[in-house]
mmCIF file of C-alpha atoms in Angstrom:
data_model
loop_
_atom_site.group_PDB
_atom_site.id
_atom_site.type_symbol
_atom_site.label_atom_id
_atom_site.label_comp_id
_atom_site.label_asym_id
_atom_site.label_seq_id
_atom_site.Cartn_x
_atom_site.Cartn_y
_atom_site.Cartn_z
ATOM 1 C CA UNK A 1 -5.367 5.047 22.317
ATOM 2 C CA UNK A 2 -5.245 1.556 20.498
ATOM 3 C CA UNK A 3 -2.403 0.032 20.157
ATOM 4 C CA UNK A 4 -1.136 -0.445 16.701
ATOM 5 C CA UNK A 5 -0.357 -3.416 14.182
ATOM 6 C CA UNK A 6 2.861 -5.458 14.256
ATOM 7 C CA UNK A 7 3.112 -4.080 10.639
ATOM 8 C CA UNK A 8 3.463 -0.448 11.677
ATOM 9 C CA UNK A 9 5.700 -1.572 14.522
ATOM 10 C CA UNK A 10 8.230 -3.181 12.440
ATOM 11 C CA UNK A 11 7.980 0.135 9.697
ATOM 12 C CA UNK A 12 9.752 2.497 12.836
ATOM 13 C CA UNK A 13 12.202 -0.240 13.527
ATOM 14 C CA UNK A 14 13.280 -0.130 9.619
ATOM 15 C CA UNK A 15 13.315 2.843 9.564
ATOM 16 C CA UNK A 16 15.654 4.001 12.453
ATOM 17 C CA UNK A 17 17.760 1.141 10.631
ATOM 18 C CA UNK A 18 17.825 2.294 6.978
ATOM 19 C CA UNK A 19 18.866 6.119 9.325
ATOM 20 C CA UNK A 20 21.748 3.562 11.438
ATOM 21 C CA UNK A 21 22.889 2.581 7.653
ATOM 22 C CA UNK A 22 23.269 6.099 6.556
ATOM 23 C CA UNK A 23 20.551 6.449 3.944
ATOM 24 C CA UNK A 24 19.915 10.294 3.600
ATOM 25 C CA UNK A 25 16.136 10.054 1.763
ATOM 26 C CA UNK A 26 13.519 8.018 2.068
ATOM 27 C CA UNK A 27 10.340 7.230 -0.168
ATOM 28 C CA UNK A 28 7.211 6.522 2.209
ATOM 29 C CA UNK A 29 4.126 7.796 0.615
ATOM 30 C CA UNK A 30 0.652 8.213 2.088
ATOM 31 C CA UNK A 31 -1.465 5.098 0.735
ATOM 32 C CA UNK A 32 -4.703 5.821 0.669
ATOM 33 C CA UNK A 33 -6.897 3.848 -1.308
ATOM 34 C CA UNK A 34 -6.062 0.834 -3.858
ATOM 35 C CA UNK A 35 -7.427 -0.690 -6.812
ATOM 36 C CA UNK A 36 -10.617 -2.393 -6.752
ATOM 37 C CA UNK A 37 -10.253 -6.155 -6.196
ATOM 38 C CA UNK A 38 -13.221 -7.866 -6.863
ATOM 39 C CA UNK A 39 -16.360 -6.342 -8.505
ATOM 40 C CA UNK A 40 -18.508 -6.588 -5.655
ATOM 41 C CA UNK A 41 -16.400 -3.977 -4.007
ATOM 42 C CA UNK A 42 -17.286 0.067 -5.190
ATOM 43 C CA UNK A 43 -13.486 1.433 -3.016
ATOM 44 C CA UNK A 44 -11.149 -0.158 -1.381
ATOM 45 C CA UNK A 45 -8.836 2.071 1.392
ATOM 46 C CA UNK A 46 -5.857 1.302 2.970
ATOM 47 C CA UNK A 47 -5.542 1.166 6.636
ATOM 48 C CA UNK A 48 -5.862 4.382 8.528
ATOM 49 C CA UNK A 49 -2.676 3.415 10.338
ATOM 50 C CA UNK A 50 -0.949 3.010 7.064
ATOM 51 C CA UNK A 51 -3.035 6.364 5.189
ATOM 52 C CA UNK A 52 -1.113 8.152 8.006
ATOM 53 C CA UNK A 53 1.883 6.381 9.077
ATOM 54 C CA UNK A 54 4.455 9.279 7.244
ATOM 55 C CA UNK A 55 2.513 11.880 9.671
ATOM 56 C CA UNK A 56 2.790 10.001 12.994
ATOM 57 C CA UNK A 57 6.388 8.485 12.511
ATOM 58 C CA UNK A 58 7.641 12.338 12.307
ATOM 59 C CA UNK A 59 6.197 12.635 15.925
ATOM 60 C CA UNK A 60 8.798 9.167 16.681
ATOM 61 C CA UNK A 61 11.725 9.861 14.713
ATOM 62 C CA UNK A 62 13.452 13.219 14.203
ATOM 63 C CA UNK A 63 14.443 12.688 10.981
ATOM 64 C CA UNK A 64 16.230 16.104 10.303
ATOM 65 C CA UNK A 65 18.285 15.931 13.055
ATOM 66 C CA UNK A 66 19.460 12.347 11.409
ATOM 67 C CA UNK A 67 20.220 14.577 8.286
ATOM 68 C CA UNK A 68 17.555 12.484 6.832
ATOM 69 C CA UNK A 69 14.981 14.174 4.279
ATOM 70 C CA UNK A 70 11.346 12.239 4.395
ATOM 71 C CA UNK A 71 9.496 12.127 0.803
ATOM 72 C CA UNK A 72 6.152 11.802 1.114
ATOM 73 C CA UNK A 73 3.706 12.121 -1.155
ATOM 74 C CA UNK A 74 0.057 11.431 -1.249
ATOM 75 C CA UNK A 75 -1.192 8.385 -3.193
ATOM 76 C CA UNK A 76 -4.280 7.128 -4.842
ATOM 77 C CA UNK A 77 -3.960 3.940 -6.354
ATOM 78 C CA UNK A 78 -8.085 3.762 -6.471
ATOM 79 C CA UNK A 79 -8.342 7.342 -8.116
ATOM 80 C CA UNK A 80 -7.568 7.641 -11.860
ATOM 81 C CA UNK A 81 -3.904 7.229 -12.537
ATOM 82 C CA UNK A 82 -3.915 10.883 -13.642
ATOM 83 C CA UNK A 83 -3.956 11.537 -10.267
ATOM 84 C CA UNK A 84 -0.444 9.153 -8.704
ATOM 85 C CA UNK A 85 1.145 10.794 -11.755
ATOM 86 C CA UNK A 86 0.688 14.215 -10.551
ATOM 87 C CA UNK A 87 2.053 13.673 -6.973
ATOM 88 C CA UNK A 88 4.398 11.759 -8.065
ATOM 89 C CA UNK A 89 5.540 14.325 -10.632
ATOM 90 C CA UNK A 90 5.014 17.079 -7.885
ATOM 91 C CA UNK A 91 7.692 14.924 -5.984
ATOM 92 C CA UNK A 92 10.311 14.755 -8.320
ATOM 93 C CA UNK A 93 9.975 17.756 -9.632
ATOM 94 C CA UNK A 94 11.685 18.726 -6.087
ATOM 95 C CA UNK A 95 14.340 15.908 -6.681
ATOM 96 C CA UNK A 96 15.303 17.562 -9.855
ATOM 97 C CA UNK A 97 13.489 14.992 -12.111
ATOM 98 C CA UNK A 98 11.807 15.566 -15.490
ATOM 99 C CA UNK A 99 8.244 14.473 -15.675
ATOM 100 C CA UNK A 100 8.832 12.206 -18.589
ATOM 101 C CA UNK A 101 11.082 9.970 -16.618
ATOM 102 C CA UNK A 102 8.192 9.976 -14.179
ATOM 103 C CA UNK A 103 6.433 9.043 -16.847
ATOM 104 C CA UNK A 104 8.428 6.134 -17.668
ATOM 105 C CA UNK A 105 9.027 5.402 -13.843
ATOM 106 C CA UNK A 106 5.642 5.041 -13.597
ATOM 107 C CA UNK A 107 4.969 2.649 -16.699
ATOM 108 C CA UNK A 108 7.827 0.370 -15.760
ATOM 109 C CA UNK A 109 6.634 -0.019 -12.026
ATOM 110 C CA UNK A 110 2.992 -0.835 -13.403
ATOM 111 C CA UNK A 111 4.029 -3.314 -15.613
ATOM 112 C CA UNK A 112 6.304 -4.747 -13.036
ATOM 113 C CA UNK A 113 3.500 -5.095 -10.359
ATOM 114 C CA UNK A 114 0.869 -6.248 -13.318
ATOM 115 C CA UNK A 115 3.452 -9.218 -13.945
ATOM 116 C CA UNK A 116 3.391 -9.997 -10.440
#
């Protein structure tokens, strides 16, 4: 097997810390595929080793025996937004969440990475 990327290396140590500092939920989503960056491009995926990092880091870490509950949903940030807002809804829904503030969870986070 190949080795993997500093990147995903540093993502288990963080996260055995954020379990060390007592945090009892975590957000880490399944990337999949981004926005389109330049026009010469027709998709544009993230890394398989990201795409699937929330499945192999449960093989790693036993996060319910840290009390810790994983959220993970699956994300398209290449598909039509239609589509984040449903997982993401799906999510919260679980968390107790209305899908308007989803909604507006949603809008605020797009404008913030926009302005960025």
């Amino acid at each position: 097997m190949a080795e993997t990327c500093f990147p995903i290396k540093v993502a288990h140590g963080h996260l055995l810390d954020l379990i060390d500092r007592g945090v009892d939920t975590i957000f880490l989503p399944s990337v999949i595929n981004m926005p389109l960056s330049h026009p010469s491009l027709d998709r544009s995926f993230a890394c398989p080793y990201v795409q699937a990092f929330p499945y192999a880091i449960k093989s790693a870490i036993d996060f319910k025996s840290h009390g810790v509950k994983v959220l993970s949903p699956v994300i398209h940030f290449g598909w039509a937004r239609k589509n984040m807002e449903q997982a993401l809804a799906k999510m919260c829904r679980d968390l107790g969440k209305e899908e308007d503030e989803v909604l507006q969870a949603i809008e605020k986070a797009q404008a913030a990475q926009d302005s960025f």
